[in-house]
PDB file of C-alpha atoms in Angstrom:
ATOM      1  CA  UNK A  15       0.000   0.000   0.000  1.00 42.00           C
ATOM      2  CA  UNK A  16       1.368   3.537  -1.251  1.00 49.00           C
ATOM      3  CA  UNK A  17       1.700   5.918   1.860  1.00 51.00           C
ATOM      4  CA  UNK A  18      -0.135   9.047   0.783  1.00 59.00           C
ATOM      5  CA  UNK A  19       2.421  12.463   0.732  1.00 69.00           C
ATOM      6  CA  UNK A  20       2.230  15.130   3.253  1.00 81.00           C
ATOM      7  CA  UNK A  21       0.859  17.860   2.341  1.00 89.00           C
ATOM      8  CA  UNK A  22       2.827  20.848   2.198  1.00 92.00           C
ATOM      9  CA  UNK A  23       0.418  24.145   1.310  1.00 93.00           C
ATOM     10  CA  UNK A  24       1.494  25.289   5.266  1.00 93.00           C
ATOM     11  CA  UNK A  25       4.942  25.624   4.030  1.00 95.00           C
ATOM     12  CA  UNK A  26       6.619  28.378   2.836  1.00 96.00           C
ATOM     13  CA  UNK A  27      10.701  28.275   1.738  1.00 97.00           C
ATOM     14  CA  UNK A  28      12.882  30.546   0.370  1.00 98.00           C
ATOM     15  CA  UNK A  29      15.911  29.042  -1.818  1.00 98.00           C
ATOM     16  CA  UNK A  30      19.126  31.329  -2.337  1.00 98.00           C
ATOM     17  CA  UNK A  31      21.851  31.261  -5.005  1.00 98.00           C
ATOM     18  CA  UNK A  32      23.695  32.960  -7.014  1.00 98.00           C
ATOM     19  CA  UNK A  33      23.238  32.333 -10.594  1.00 98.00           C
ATOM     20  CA  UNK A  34      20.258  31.292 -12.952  1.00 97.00           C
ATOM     21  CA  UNK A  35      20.976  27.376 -13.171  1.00 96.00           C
ATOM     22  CA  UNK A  36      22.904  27.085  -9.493  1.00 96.00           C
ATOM     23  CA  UNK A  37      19.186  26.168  -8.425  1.00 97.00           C
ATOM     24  CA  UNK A  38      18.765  23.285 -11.232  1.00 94.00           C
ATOM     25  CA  UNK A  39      21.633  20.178 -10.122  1.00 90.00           C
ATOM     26  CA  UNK A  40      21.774  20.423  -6.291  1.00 93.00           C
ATOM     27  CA  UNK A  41      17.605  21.152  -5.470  1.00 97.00           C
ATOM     28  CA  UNK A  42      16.225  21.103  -8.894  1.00 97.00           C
ATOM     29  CA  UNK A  43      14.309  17.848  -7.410  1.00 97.00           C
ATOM     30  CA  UNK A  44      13.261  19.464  -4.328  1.00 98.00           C
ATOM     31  CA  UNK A  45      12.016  22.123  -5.727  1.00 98.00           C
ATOM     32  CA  UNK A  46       9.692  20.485  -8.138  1.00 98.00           C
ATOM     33  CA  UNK A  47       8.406  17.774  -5.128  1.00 97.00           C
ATOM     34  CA  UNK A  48       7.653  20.733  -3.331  1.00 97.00           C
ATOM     35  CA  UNK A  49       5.605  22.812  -5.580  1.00 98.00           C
ATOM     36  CA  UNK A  50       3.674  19.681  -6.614  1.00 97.00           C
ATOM     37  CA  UNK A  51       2.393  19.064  -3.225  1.00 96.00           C
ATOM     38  CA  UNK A  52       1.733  22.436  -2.669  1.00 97.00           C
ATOM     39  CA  UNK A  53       4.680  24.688  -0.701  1.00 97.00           C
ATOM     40  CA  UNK A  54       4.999  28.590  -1.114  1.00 97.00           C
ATOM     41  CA  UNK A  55       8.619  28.822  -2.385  1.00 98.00           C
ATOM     42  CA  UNK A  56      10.447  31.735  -3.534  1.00 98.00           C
ATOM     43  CA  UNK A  57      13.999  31.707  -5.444  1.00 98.00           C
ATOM     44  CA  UNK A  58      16.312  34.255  -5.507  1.00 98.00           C
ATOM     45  CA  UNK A  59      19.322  34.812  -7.140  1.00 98.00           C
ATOM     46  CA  UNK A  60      22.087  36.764  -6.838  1.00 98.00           C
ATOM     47  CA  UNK A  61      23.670  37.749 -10.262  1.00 98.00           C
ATOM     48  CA  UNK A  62      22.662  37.135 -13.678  1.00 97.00           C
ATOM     49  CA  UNK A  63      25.469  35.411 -14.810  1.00 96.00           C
ATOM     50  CA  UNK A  64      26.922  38.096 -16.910  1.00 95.00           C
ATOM     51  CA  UNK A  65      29.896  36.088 -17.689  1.00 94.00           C
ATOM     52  CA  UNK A  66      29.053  32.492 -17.885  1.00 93.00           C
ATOM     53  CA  UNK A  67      29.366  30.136 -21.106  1.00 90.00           C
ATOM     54  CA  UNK A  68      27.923  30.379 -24.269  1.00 95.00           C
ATOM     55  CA  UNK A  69      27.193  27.044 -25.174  1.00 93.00           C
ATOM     56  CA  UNK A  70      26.046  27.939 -28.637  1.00 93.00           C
ATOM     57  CA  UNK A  71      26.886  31.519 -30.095  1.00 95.00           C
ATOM     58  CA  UNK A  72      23.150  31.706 -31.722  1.00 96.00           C
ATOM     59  CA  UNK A  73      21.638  31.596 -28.467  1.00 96.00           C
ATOM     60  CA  UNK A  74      23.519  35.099 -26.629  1.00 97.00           C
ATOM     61  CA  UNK A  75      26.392  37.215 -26.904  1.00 97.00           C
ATOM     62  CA  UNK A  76      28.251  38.825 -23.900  1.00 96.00           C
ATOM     63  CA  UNK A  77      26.107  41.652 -24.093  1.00 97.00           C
ATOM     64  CA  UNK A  78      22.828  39.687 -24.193  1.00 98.00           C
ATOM     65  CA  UNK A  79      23.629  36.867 -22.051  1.00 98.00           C
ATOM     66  CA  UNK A  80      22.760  38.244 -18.876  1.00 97.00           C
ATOM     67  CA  UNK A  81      19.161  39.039 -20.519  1.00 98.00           C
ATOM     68  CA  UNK A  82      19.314  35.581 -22.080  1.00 98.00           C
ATOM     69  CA  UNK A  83      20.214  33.825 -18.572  1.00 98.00           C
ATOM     70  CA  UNK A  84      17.288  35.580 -16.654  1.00 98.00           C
ATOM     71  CA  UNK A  85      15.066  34.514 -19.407  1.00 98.00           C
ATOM     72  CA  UNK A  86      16.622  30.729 -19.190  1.00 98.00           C
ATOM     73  CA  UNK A  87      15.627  30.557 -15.298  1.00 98.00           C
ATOM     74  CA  UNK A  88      12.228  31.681 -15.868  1.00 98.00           C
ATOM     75  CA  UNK A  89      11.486  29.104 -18.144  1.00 98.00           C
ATOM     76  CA  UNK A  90      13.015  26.247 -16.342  1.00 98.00           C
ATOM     77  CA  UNK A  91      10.851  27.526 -13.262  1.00 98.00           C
ATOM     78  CA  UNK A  92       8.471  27.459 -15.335  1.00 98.00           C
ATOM     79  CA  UNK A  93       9.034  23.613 -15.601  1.00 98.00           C
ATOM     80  CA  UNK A  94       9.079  23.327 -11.978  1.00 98.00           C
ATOM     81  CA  UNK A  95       6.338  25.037 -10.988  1.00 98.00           C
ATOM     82  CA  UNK A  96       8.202  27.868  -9.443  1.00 98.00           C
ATOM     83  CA  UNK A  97       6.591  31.498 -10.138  1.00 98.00           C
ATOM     84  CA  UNK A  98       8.007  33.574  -7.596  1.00 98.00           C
ATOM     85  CA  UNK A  99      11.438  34.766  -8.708  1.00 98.00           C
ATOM     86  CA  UNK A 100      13.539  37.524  -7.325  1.00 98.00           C
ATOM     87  CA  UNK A 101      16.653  39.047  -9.420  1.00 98.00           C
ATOM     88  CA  UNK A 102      19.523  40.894  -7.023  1.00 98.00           C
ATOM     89  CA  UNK A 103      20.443  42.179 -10.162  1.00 98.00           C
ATOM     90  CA  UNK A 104      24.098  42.089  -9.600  1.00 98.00           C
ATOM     91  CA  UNK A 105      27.057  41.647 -12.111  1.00 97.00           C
ATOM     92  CA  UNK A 106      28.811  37.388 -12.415  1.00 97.00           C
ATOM     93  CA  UNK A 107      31.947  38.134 -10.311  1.00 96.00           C
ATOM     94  CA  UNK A 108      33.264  35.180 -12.534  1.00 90.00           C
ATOM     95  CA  UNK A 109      36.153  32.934 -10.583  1.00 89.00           C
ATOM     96  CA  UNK A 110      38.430  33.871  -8.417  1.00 88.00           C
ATOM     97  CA  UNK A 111      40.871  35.925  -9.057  1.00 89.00           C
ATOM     98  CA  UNK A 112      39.863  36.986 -12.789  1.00 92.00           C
ATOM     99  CA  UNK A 113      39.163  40.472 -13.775  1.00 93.00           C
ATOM    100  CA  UNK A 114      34.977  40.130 -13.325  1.00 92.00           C
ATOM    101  CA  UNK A 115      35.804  40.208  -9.617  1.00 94.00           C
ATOM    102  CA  UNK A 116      36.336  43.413 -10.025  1.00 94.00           C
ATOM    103  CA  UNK A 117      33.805  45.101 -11.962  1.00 95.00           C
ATOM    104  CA  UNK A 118      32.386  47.484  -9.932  1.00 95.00           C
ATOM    105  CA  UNK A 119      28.403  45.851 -10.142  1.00 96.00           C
ATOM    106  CA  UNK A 120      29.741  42.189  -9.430  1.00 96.00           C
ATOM    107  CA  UNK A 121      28.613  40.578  -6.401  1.00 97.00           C
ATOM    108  CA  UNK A 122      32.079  40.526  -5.249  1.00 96.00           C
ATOM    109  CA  UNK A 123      32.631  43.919  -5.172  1.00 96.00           C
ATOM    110  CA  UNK A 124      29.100  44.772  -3.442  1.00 97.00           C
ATOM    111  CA  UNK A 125      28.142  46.342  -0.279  1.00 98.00           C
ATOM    112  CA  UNK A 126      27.448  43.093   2.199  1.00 97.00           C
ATOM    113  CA  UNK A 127      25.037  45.608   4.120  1.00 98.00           C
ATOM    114  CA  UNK A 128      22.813  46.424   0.856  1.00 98.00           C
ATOM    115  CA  UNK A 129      22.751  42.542   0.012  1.00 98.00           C
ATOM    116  CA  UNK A 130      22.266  41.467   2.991  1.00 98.00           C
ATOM    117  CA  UNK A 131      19.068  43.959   3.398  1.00 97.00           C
ATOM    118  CA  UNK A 132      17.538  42.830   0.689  1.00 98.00           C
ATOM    119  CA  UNK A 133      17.735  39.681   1.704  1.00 98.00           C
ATOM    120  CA  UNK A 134      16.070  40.375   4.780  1.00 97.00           C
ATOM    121  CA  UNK A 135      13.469  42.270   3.359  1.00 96.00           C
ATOM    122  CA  UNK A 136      12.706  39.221   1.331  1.00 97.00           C
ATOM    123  CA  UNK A 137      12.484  37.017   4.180  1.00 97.00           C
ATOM    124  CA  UNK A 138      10.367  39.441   6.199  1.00 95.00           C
ATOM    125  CA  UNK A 139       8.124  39.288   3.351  1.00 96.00           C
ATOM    126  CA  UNK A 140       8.097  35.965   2.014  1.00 96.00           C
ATOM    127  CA  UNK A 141       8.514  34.595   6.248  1.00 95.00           C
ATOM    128  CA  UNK A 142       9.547  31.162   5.048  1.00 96.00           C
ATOM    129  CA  UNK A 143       9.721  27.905   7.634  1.00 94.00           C
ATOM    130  CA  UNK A 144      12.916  27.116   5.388  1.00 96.00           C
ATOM    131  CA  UNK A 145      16.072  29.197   3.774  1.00 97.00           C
ATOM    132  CA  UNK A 146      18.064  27.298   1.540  1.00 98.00           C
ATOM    133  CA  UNK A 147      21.444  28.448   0.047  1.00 98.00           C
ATOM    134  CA  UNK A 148      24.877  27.303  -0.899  1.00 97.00           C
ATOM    135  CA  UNK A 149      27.200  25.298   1.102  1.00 94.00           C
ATOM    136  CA  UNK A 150      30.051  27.400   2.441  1.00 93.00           C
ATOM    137  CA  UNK A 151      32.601  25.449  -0.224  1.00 87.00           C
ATOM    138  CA  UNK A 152      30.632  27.040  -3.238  1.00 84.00           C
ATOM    139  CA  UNK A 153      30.584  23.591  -4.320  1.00 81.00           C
ATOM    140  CA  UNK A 154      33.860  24.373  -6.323  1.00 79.00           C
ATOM    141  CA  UNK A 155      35.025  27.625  -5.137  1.00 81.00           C
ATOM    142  CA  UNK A 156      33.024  29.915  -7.065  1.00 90.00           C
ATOM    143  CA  UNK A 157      33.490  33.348  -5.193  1.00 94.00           C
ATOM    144  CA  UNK A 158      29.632  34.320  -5.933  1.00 96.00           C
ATOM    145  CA  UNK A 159      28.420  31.160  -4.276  1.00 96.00           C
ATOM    146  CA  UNK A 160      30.492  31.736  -1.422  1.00 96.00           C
ATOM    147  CA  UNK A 161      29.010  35.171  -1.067  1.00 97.00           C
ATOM    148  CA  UNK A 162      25.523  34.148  -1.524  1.00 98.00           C
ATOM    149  CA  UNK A 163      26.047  31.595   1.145  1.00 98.00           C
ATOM    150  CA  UNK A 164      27.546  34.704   3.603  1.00 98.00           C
ATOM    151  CA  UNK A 165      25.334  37.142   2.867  1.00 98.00           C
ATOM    152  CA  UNK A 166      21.910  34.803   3.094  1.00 98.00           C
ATOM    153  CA  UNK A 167      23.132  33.393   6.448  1.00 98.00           C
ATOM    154  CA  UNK A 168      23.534  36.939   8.016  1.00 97.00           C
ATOM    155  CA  UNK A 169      20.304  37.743   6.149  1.00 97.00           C
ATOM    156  CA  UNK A 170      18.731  34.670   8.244  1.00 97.00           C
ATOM    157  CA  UNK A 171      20.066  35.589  11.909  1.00 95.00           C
ATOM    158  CA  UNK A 172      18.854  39.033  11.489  1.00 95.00           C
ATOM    159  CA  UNK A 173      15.187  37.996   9.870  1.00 94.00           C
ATOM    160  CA  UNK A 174      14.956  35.175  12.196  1.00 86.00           C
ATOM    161  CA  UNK A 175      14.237  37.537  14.974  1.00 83.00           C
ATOM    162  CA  UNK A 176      10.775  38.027  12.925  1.00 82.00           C
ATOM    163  CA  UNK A 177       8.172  36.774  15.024  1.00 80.00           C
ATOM    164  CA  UNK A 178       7.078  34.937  11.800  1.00 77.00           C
ATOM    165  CA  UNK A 179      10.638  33.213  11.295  1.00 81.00           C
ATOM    166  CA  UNK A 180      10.552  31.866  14.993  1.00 78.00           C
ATOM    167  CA  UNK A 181      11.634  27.977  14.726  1.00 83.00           C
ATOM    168  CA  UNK A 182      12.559  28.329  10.813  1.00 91.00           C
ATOM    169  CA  UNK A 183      15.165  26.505   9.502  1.00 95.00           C
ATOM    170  CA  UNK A 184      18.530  27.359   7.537  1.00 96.00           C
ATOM    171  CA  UNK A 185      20.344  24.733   5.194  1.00 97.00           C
ATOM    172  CA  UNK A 186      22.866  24.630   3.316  1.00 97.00           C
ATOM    173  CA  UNK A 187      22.723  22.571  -0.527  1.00 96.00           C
ATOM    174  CA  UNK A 188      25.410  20.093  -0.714  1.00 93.00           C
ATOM    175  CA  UNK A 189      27.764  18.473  -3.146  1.00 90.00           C
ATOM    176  CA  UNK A 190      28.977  15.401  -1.559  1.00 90.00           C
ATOM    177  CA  UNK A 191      32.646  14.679  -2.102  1.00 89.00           C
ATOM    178  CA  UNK A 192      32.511  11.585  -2.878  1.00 89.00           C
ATOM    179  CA  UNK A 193      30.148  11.844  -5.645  1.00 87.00           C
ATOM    180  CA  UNK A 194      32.690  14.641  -7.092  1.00 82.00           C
ATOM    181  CA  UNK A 195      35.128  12.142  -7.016  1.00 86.00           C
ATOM    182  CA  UNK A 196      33.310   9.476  -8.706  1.00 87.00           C
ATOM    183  CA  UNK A 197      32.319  11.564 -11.342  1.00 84.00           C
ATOM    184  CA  UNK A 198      35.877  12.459 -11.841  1.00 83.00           C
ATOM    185  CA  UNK A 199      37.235   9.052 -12.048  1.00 86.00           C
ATOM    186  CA  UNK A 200      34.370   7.750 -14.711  1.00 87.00           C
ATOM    187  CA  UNK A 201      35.438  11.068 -16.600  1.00 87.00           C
ATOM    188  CA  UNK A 202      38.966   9.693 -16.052  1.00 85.00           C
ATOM    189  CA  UNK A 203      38.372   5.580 -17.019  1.00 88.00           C
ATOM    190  CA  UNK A 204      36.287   7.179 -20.143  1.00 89.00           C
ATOM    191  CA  UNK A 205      39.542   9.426 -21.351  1.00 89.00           C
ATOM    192  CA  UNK A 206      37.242  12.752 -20.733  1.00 85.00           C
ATOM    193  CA  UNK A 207      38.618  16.093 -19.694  1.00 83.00           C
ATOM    194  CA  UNK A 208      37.455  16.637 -15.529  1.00 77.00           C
ATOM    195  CA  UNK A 209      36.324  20.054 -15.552  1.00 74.00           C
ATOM    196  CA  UNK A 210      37.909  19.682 -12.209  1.00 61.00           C
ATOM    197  CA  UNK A 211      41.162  19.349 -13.163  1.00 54.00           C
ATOM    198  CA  UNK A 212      42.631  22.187 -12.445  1.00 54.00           C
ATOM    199  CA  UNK A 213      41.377  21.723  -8.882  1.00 60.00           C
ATOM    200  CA  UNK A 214      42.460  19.135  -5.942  1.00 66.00           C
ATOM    201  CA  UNK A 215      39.459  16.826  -6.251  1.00 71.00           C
ATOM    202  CA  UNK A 216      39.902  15.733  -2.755  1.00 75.00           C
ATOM    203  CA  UNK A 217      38.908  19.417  -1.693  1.00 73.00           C
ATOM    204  CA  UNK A 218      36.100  19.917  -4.766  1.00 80.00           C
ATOM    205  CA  UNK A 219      32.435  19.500  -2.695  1.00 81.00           C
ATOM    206  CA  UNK A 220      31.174  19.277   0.131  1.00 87.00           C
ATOM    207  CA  UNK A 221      32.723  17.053   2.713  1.00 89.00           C
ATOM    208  CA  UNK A 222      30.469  13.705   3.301  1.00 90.00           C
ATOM    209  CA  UNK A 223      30.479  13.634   6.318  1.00 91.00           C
ATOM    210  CA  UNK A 224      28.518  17.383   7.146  1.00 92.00           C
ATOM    211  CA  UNK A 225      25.696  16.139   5.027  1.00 93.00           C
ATOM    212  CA  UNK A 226      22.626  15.967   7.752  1.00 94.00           C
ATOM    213  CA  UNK A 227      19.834  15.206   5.141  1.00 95.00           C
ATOM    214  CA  UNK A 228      19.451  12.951   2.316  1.00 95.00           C
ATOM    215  CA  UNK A 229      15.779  13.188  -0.215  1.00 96.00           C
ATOM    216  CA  UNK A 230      15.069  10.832  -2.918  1.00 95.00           C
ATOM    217  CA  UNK A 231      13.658  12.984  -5.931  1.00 96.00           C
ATOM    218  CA  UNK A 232      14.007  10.088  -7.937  1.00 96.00           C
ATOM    219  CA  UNK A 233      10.175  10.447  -8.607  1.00 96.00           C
ATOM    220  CA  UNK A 234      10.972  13.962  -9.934  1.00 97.00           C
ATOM    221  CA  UNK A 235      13.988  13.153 -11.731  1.00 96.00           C
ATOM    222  CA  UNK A 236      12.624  14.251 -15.304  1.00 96.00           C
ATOM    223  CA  UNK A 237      11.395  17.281 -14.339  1.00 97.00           C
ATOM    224  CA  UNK A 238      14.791  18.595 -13.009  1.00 97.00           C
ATOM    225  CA  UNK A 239      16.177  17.292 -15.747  1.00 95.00           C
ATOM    226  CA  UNK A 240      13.924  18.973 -18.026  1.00 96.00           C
ATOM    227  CA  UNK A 241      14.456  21.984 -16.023  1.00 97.00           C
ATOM    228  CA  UNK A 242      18.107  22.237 -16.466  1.00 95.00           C
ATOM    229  CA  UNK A 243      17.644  21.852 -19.808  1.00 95.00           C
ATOM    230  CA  UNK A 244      16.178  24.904 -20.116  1.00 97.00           C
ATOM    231  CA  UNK A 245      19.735  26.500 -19.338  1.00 97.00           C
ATOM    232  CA  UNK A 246      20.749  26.277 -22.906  1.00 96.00           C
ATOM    233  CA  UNK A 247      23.585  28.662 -23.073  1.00 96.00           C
ATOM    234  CA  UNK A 248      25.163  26.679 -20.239  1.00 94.00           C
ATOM    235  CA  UNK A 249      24.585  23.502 -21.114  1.00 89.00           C
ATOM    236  CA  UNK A 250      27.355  21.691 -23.960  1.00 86.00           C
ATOM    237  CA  UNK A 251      26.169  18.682 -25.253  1.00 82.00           C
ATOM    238  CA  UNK A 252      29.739  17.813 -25.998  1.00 81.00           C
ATOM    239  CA  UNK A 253      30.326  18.620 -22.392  1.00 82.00           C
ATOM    240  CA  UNK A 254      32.029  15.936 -19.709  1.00 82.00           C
ATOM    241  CA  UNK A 255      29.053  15.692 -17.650  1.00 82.00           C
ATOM    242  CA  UNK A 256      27.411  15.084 -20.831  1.00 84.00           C
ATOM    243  CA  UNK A 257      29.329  12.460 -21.871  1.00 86.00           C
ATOM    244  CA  UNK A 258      29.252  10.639 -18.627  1.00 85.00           C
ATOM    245  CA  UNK A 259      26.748   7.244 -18.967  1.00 87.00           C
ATOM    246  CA  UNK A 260      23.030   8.340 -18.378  1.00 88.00           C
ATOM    247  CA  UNK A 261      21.895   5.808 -16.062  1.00 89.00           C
ATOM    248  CA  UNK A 262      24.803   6.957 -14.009  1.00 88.00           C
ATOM    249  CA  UNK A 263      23.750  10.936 -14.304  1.00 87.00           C
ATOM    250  CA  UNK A 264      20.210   9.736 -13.682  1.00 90.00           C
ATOM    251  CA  UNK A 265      21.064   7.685 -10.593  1.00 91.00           C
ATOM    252  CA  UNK A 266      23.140  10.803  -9.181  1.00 88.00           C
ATOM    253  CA  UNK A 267      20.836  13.418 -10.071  1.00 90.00           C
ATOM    254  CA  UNK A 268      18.143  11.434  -7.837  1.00 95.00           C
ATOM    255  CA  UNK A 269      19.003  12.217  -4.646  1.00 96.00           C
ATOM    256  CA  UNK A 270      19.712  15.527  -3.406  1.00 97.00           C
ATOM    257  CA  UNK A 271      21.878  16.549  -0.382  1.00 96.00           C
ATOM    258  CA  UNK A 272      21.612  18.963   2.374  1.00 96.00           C
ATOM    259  CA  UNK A 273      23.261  20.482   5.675  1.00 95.00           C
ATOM    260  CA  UNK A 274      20.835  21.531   8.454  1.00 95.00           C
ATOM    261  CA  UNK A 275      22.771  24.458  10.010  1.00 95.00           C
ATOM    262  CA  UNK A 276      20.194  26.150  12.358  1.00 92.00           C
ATOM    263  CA  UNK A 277      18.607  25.151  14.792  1.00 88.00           C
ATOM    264  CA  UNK A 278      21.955  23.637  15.800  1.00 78.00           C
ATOM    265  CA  UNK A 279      22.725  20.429  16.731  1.00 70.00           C
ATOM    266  CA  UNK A 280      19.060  19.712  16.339  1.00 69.00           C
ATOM    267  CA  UNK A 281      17.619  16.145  16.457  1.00 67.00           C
ATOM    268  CA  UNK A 282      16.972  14.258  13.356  1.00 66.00           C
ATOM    269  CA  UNK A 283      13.320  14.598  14.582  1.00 68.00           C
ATOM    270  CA  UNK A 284      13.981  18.135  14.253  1.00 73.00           C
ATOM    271  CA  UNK A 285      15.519  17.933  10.677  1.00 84.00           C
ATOM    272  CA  UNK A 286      11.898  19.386   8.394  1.00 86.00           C
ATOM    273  CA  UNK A 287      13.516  18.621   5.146  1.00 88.00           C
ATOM    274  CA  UNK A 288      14.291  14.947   6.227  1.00 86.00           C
ATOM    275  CA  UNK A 289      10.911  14.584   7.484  1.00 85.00           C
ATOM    276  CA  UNK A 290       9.592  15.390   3.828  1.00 81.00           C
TER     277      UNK A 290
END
């Protein structure tokens, strides 16, 4: 006998990232299992990814892909049943230690105190049970995930004093380690390029063993795929993830990973998302 799914209409959750697409490989799952039983969520993100790939040079230029990237995460919401969207509006900061961190409308170069306001003032609004952002690795490294991760977490401890936040929850999305690693050494058996490589893949992802909560979106698994396909200019269909066997993407891409940070050292009763 199939055990009937809670329903979630009572809940409301904000998710937090940087860039159109961030939302799509680590929660793309959870987000569409909890829009089809009902939650309130809201997205935000941080930049518009100014200075991301162009897959396909019909689909954007560097003056248009910022447009084009908005665009892209409104239709993959779209998919998942997202409709409440917030742009920051800031500049990519692109990877540390290029010459987008310093462009003086980057996230990197921004006023914590503005971000972090508006941040609040989106939480004060919104009053979500749940806020959901990057790990504090940036899954691998990227400056603007870091920030988003900083500035949503101060944006939490301040709107938590909300008399409508009381007993809400803050996680972090996770990349487990390991499953950077075993990525990297399919990519490696198969004679295909890591995009890690440049990086010590013992350091790439989150570190297994800070992973509090584990969901199964296997039942969701096509729309989060479909989803991230609506990233075109980011996605290369030549690309090593790409290339990787698709019953192994599949299997990976079913179960997404998280870090309950506040309340601290809380139960596992106390963990919401686990209880989903």
């Amino acid at each position: 006998m199939t055990t009937p799914l809670k329903d979630l209409t009572h809940l409301r959750l904000l998710f937090s990232f940087a860039h159109p697409d961030d939302e799509g490989f680590g929660s793309g799952g959870t987000l569409a299992m909890l829009v089809a039983r009902g939650a309130q969520v809201t997205l935000v993100c941080g930049t518009n990814g100014d200075v991301g790939e162009i897959s396909d040079p019909s689909l954007a230029t560097p003056e248009t892909l910022a447009q084009v990237r908005q665009q892209e995460l409104i239709d993959a919401m779209a998919v998942t049943g997202v409709t409440d969207i917030r742009f920051l509006n800031y500049r990519d900061s692109g990877m540390e230690g290029t010459e987008d961190n310093e462009h003086p409308n980057s996230l990197h170069q921004a006023d914590p105190r503005v971000v972090v306001s508006a941040l609040v003032e989106i939480m004060k609004e919104t009053r979500p049970n749940v806020v959901v952002t990057h790990d504090p690795s940036g899954g691998y490294g990227h400056p603007d995930h870091k920030a988003m991760c900083i500035h949503t977490s101060d944006a939490y401890a301040l709107a938590a004093n909300d008399p409508e936040m009381i007993g809400s929850y803050l996680y972090f999305v996770c990349f487990p380690r390991s499953n950077f690693q075993r990525m990297w050494r399919k990519m490696v058996e198969m004679d295909i390029s890591p995009p890690f490589a440049s990086q010590d893949i013992d350091k790439v992802g989150t570190p297994d063993d800070e992973v509090t909560t584990v969901l199964d979106i296997s039942e969701y698994v096509d729309t989060k795929i479909d989803s991230l396909n609506c990233h075109r200019t980011q996605i290369n269909p030549d690309g090593p993830f790409a290339l990787l066997p698709q019953e192994m993407m599949r299997e990976i891409m079913g179960t997404e990973y998280y870090t309950l940070v506040s309340p601290k050292d809380a139960p596992a009763e106390a963990d919401l998302l686990g209880g989903l």
